[in-house]
mmCIF file of C-alpha atoms in Angstrom:
data_model
loop_
_atom_site.group_PDB
_atom_site.id
_atom_site.type_symbol
_atom_site.label_atom_id
_atom_site.label_comp_id
_atom_site.label_asym_id
_atom_site.label_seq_id
_atom_site.Cartn_x
_atom_site.Cartn_y
_atom_site.Cartn_z
ATOM 1 C CA ARG A 1362 -13.912 -3.216 -18.888
ATOM 2 C CA LYS A 1363 -12.020 -3.935 -15.679
ATOM 3 C CA GLU A 1364 -10.683 -7.438 -15.137
ATOM 4 C CA VAL A 1365 -12.287 -7.664 -11.723
ATOM 5 C CA GLU A 1366 -15.360 -5.702 -10.604
ATOM 6 C CA GLN A 1367 -16.876 -5.429 -7.165
ATOM 7 C CA ASP A 1368 -19.788 -3.603 -5.596
ATOM 8 C CA PRO A 1369 -17.959 -0.996 -3.520
ATOM 9 C CA GLY A 1370 -20.665 -0.911 -0.843
ATOM 10 C CA PRO A 1371 -20.510 0.129 1.876
ATOM 11 C CA PHE A 1372 -22.490 -2.639 3.496
ATOM 12 C CA ASN A 1373 -23.561 -1.428 6.932
ATOM 13 C CA VAL A 1374 -24.809 -4.326 9.023
ATOM 14 C CA PRO A 1375 -25.569 -4.926 12.714
ATOM 15 C CA GLU A 1376 -23.556 -7.384 14.737
ATOM 16 C CA GLY A 1377 -24.751 -10.922 14.217
ATOM 17 C CA ALA A 1378 -26.106 -10.283 10.743
ATOM 18 C CA THR A 1379 -25.173 -12.204 7.636
ATOM 19 C CA VAL A 1380 -23.668 -10.236 4.785
ATOM 20 C CA ALA A 1381 -22.833 -11.461 1.308
ATOM 21 C CA PHE A 1382 -21.383 -9.868 -1.779
ATOM 22 C CA ASN A 1383 -20.069 -10.871 -5.170
ATOM 23 C CA CYS A 1384 -17.246 -10.117 -7.517
ATOM 24 C CA THR A 1385 -17.241 -10.662 -11.292
ATOM 25 C CA TYR A 1386 -14.215 -11.321 -13.469
ATOM 26 C CA SER A 1387 -13.834 -10.893 -17.205
ATOM 27 C CA ASN A 1388 -11.213 -13.489 -18.172
ATOM 28 C CA SER A 1389 -12.767 -16.935 -18.468
ATOM 29 C CA ALA A 1390 -9.265 -18.472 -18.379
ATOM 30 C CA SER A 1391 -8.575 -17.166 -14.869
ATOM 31 C CA GLN A 1392 -6.942 -19.838 -12.782
ATOM 32 C CA SER A 1393 -7.070 -19.048 -9.089
ATOM 33 C CA PHE A 1394 -9.322 -16.944 -6.917
ATOM 34 C CA PHE A 1395 -8.896 -15.368 -3.513
ATOM 35 C CA TRP A 1396 -10.511 -13.041 -1.042
ATOM 36 C CA TYR A 1397 -8.222 -10.602 0.736
ATOM 37 C CA ARG A 1398 -9.055 -8.359 3.640
ATOM 38 C CA GLN A 1399 -7.650 -4.855 3.962
ATOM 39 C CA ASP A 1400 -8.057 -2.769 7.088
ATOM 40 C CA CYS A 1401 -7.886 1.006 6.884
ATOM 41 C CA ARG A 1402 -4.356 2.156 6.012
ATOM 42 C CA LYS A 1403 -2.993 -1.390 6.296
ATOM 43 C CA GLU A 1404 -1.713 -3.902 3.775
ATOM 44 C CA PRO A 1405 -4.054 -6.514 2.264
ATOM 45 C CA LYS A 1406 -3.972 -9.915 3.926
ATOM 46 C CA LEU A 1407 -5.116 -13.211 2.488
ATOM 47 C CA LEU A 1408 -8.492 -14.178 3.934
ATOM 48 C CA MET A 1409 -9.137 -17.355 1.984
ATOM 49 C CA SER A 1410 -8.689 -19.087 -1.324
ATOM 50 C CA VAL A 1411 -11.806 -19.886 -3.331
ATOM 51 C CA TYR A 1412 -12.294 -23.377 -4.711
ATOM 52 C CA SER A 1413 -14.708 -24.578 -7.357
ATOM 53 C CA SER A 1414 -16.569 -26.725 -4.863
ATOM 54 C CA GLY A 1415 -16.964 -23.834 -2.460
ATOM 55 C CA ASN A 1416 -15.234 -23.668 0.880
ATOM 56 C CA GLU A 1417 -15.746 -22.482 4.424
ATOM 57 C CA ASP A 1418 -13.408 -21.049 7.003
ATOM 58 C CA GLY A 1419 -15.277 -20.540 10.239
ATOM 59 C CA ARG A 1420 -17.926 -17.887 9.656
ATOM 60 C CA PHE A 1421 -16.725 -17.199 6.110
ATOM 61 C CA THR A 1422 -17.987 -19.063 3.047
ATOM 62 C CA ALA A 1423 -16.628 -18.542 -0.459
ATOM 63 C CA GLN A 1424 -18.175 -19.770 -3.689
ATOM 64 C CA LEU A 1425 -16.963 -19.812 -7.281
ATOM 65 C CA ASN A 1426 -19.258 -19.873 -10.292
ATOM 66 C CA ARG A 1427 -17.119 -20.358 -13.394
ATOM 67 C CA ALA A 1428 -20.078 -20.421 -15.781
ATOM 68 C CA SER A 1429 -21.195 -16.955 -14.738
ATOM 69 C CA GLN A 1430 -17.670 -15.807 -13.875
ATOM 70 C CA TYR A 1431 -18.226 -14.610 -10.355
ATOM 71 C CA ILE A 1432 -17.098 -15.408 -6.855
ATOM 72 C CA SER A 1433 -18.899 -14.647 -3.654
ATOM 73 C CA LEU A 1434 -18.128 -14.186 0.004
ATOM 74 C CA LEU A 1435 -20.618 -14.707 2.803
ATOM 75 C CA ILE A 1436 -19.964 -13.706 6.399
ATOM 76 C CA ARG A 1437 -22.213 -15.230 9.054
ATOM 77 C CA ASP A 1438 -22.733 -13.918 12.575
ATOM 78 C CA SER A 1439 -20.744 -10.801 11.745
ATOM 79 C CA LYS A 1440 -18.481 -9.280 14.379
ATOM 80 C CA LEU A 1441 -17.313 -5.702 14.858
ATOM 81 C CA SER A 1442 -13.852 -6.943 13.918
ATOM 82 C CA ASP A 1443 -15.124 -7.972 10.475
ATOM 83 C CA SER A 1444 -15.308 -4.299 9.481
ATOM 84 C CA ALA A 1445 -12.859 -3.953 6.614
ATOM 85 C CA THR A 1446 -12.579 -3.751 2.847
ATOM 86 C CA TYR A 1447 -12.728 -7.125 1.146
ATOM 87 C CA LEU A 1448 -10.737 -7.451 -2.063
ATOM 88 C CA CYS A 1449 -11.546 -9.992 -4.746
ATOM 89 C CA VAL A 1450 -8.409 -11.312 -6.433
ATOM 90 C CA VAL A 1451 -8.097 -13.344 -9.633
ATOM 91 C CA THR A 1452 -4.938 -14.819 -11.181
ATOM 92 C CA ASN A 1453 -4.085 -14.914 -14.864
ATOM 93 C CA ASP A 1454 -0.667 -16.222 -15.919
ATOM 94 C CA TYR A 1455 0.657 -15.821 -12.375
ATOM 95 C CA LYS A 1456 -0.372 -12.178 -12.240
ATOM 96 C CA LEU A 1457 -2.980 -11.221 -9.697
ATOM 97 C CA SER A 1458 -5.716 -8.746 -10.578
ATOM 98 C CA PHE A 1459 -7.393 -6.955 -7.698
ATOM 99 C CA GLY A 1460 -10.900 -5.631 -7.484
ATOM 100 C CA ALA A 1461 -11.409 -2.201 -5.973
ATOM 101 C CA GLY A 1462 -12.888 -3.773 -2.837
ATOM 102 C CA THR A 1463 -16.199 -4.013 -0.997
ATOM 103 C CA THR A 1464 -16.380 -2.121 2.275
ATOM 104 C CA VAL A 1465 -18.206 -3.777 5.149
ATOM 105 C CA THR A 1466 -19.001 -1.907 8.361
ATOM 106 C CA VAL A 1467 -20.411 -3.898 11.271
ATOM 107 C CA ARG A 1468 -22.133 -1.777 13.917
ATOM 108 C CA ALA A 1469 -22.915 -2.617 17.522
ATOM 109 C CA GLU J 374 4.237 -13.124 11.125
ATOM 110 C CA ALA J 375 5.130 -11.203 7.989
ATOM 111 C CA ASP J 376 8.248 -12.391 6.190
ATOM 112 C CA ILE J 377 8.328 -9.468 3.808
ATOM 113 C CA TYR J 378 9.702 -6.191 5.012
ATOM 114 C CA GLN J 379 9.477 -2.685 3.682
ATOM 115 C CA THR J 380 11.468 0.332 4.758
ATOM 116 C CA PRO J 381 10.956 3.093 5.507
ATOM 117 C CA ARG J 382 7.427 2.838 6.887
ATOM 118 C CA TYR J 383 6.856 6.563 6.387
ATOM 119 C CA LEU J 384 8.850 9.021 4.276
ATOM 120 C CA VAL J 385 8.396 12.747 3.801
ATOM 121 C CA ILE J 386 10.767 14.205 1.259
ATOM 122 C CA GLY J 387 11.238 17.315 -0.840
ATOM 123 C CA THR J 388 10.575 17.625 -4.561
ATOM 124 C CA GLY J 389 13.463 16.602 -6.790
ATOM 125 C CA LYS J 390 15.082 14.204 -4.345
ATOM 126 C CA LYS J 391 16.089 10.690 -5.336
ATOM 127 C CA ILE J 392 14.548 8.001 -3.148
ATOM 128 C CA THR J 393 14.727 4.226 -2.891
ATOM 129 C CA LEU J 394 12.028 2.198 -1.220
ATOM 130 C CA GLU J 395 13.334 -1.087 0.116
ATOM 131 C CA CYS J 396 11.572 -4.439 0.024
ATOM 132 C CA SER J 397 13.002 -7.735 1.234
ATOM 133 C CA GLN J 398 11.452 -11.161 1.731
ATOM 134 C CA THR J 399 12.811 -14.229 3.482
ATOM 135 C CA MET J 400 10.429 -16.794 1.993
ATOM 136 C CA GLY J 401 12.493 -17.567 -1.104
ATOM 137 C CA HIS J 402 9.657 -16.435 -3.362
ATOM 138 C CA ASP J 403 10.535 -15.983 -7.000
ATOM 139 C CA LYS J 404 7.854 -13.452 -7.825
ATOM 140 C CA MET J 405 7.770 -9.973 -6.375
ATOM 141 C CA TYR J 406 5.542 -6.997 -7.051
ATOM 142 C CA TRP J 407 5.132 -3.305 -6.359
ATOM 143 C CA TYR J 408 1.679 -1.811 -6.032
ATOM 144 C CA GLN J 409 0.632 1.799 -5.612
ATOM 145 C CA GLN J 410 -2.503 2.610 -3.633
ATOM 146 C CA ASP J 411 -4.044 5.979 -2.811
ATOM 147 C CA PRO J 412 -6.283 6.204 0.308
ATOM 148 C CA GLY J 413 -9.608 4.471 -0.247
ATOM 149 C CA MET J 414 -8.675 3.525 -3.778
ATOM 150 C CA GLU J 415 -7.766 0.272 -5.482
ATOM 151 C CA LEU J 416 -4.324 -1.257 -5.841
ATOM 152 C CA HIS J 417 -2.451 -0.586 -9.060
ATOM 153 C CA LEU J 418 0.398 -2.843 -10.182
ATOM 154 C CA ILE J 419 3.416 -0.739 -11.196
ATOM 155 C CA HIS J 420 6.249 -3.309 -11.414
ATOM 156 C CA TYR J 421 6.779 -7.031 -11.072
ATOM 157 C CA SER J 422 9.556 -9.582 -11.321
ATOM 158 C CA TYR J 423 9.563 -13.319 -11.975
ATOM 159 C CA GLY J 424 13.051 -13.797 -10.573
ATOM 160 C CA VAL J 425 16.607 -12.510 -10.540
ATOM 161 C CA ASN J 426 17.341 -10.111 -13.428
ATOM 162 C CA SER J 427 13.672 -10.113 -14.445
ATOM 163 C CA THR J 428 11.665 -6.893 -14.214
ATOM 164 C CA GLU J 429 8.465 -5.869 -15.977
ATOM 165 C CA LYS J 430 6.250 -2.814 -15.964
ATOM 166 C CA GLY J 431 2.806 -3.230 -14.541
ATOM 167 C CA ASP J 432 -0.605 -1.976 -15.559
ATOM 168 C CA LEU J 433 -0.141 1.551 -14.242
ATOM 169 C CA SER J 434 2.506 3.715 -15.829
ATOM 170 C CA SER J 435 5.067 4.803 -13.271
ATOM 171 C CA GLU J 436 8.167 6.967 -13.358
ATOM 172 C CA SER J 437 9.831 4.645 -10.878
ATOM 173 C CA THR J 438 12.328 1.898 -11.713
ATOM 174 C CA VAL J 439 13.090 -1.402 -10.028
ATOM 175 C CA SER J 440 15.911 -3.917 -9.915
ATOM 176 C CA ARG J 441 16.152 -7.578 -8.928
ATOM 177 C CA ILE J 442 19.768 -8.515 -8.346
ATOM 178 C CA ARG J 443 18.995 -10.927 -5.521
ATOM 179 C CA THR J 444 15.960 -13.130 -5.026
ATOM 180 C CA GLU J 445 15.113 -11.623 -1.674
ATOM 181 C CA HIS J 446 15.490 -7.962 -2.597
ATOM 182 C CA PHE J 447 13.320 -5.798 -4.895
ATOM 183 C CA PRO J 448 13.970 -2.078 -4.384
ATOM 184 C CA LEU J 449 11.992 0.676 -6.094
ATOM 185 C CA THR J 450 13.675 3.953 -7.039
ATOM 186 C CA LEU J 451 12.328 7.375 -7.933
ATOM 187 C CA GLU J 452 15.085 9.483 -9.517
ATOM 188 C CA SER J 453 13.314 12.784 -8.910
ATOM 189 C CA ALA J 454 10.367 12.780 -6.536
ATOM 190 C CA ARG J 455 7.337 14.960 -7.281
ATOM 191 C CA PRO J 456 4.176 15.703 -5.275
ATOM 192 C CA SER J 457 2.219 13.483 -7.724
ATOM 193 C CA HIS J 458 4.243 10.527 -6.377
ATOM 194 C CA THR J 459 2.626 10.932 -2.959
ATOM 195 C CA SER J 460 0.938 7.602 -2.277
ATOM 196 C CA GLN J 461 1.275 4.309 -0.439
ATOM 197 C CA TYR J 462 3.620 1.773 -2.037
ATOM 198 C CA LEU J 463 3.045 -1.884 -1.230
ATOM 199 C CA CYS J 464 5.495 -4.653 -1.987
ATOM 200 C CA ALA J 465 4.336 -8.272 -2.297
ATOM 201 C CA SER J 466 5.760 -11.676 -3.138
ATOM 202 C CA SER J 467 4.436 -15.076 -4.123
ATOM 203 C CA GLU J 468 5.622 -18.505 -5.138
ATOM 204 C CA LEU J 469 6.235 -18.908 -8.864
ATOM 205 C CA GLN J 470 3.426 -21.410 -9.268
ATOM 206 C CA GLY J 471 0.943 -19.009 -7.765
ATOM 207 C CA GLY J 472 -2.077 -20.538 -6.115
ATOM 208 C CA SER J 473 -1.110 -19.410 -2.659
ATOM 209 C CA GLY J 474 -1.790 -15.764 -3.207
ATOM 210 C CA TYR J 475 0.409 -12.894 -2.194
ATOM 211 C CA THR J 476 2.079 -11.875 1.000
ATOM 212 C CA PHE J 477 2.244 -8.107 1.363
ATOM 213 C CA GLY J 478 4.683 -5.928 3.210
ATOM 214 C CA SER J 479 3.365 -3.228 5.527
ATOM 215 C CA GLY J 480 3.881 -0.569 2.894
ATOM 216 C CA THR J 481 5.728 2.715 2.610
ATOM 217 C CA ARG J 482 3.642 5.830 2.893
ATOM 218 C CA LEU J 483 5.417 8.447 0.775
ATOM 219 C CA THR J 484 4.707 12.160 0.933
ATOM 220 C CA VAL J 485 6.528 14.498 -1.440
ATOM 221 C CA VAL J 486 6.342 18.129 -0.470
#
């Protein structure tokens, strides 16, 4: 079983729509959680950390559910520029484990 | 702005050549990593280091080697390149206590012909 699993998508949504997707992790002792964004043929970049209480950054909302071992990302009022692959990242003993990514395509 | 630098950005090289991919960071991070990623596929950790003179193999077996003689520098070497080594190689660093995630370099896209 992979340490981090994501629905690969793709999620094709119109501009202005809300899109949400989850990521599950297998190690209950995982310490920190992040969402990264990776554009085509570019390096991953940190989008946001995920806190137990949930957190927002503009149009992006992240949630952590430790009991069910998943994290989620919700994008409101999606923009064309939100089209990317979103990577779920989990830390165990200072080592980060990456999911394979969820691809989101926002269309005009 | 990125404070972690990889060179070269693109490299096309013949089979059997020795190559070194450079990675340097100016953030004073203790931890550094090398990932391999094929187009449209997930990242695979191939090497990591917790500090000077520390190197460990990652989850994906790799014929490459690394060294960490200075905090800021973490080069990756392939003694004899093969077409199966064609991939993108991404270097990253983070603070030892984690929690702040990784900063990635722009990557080296390697093609072995």
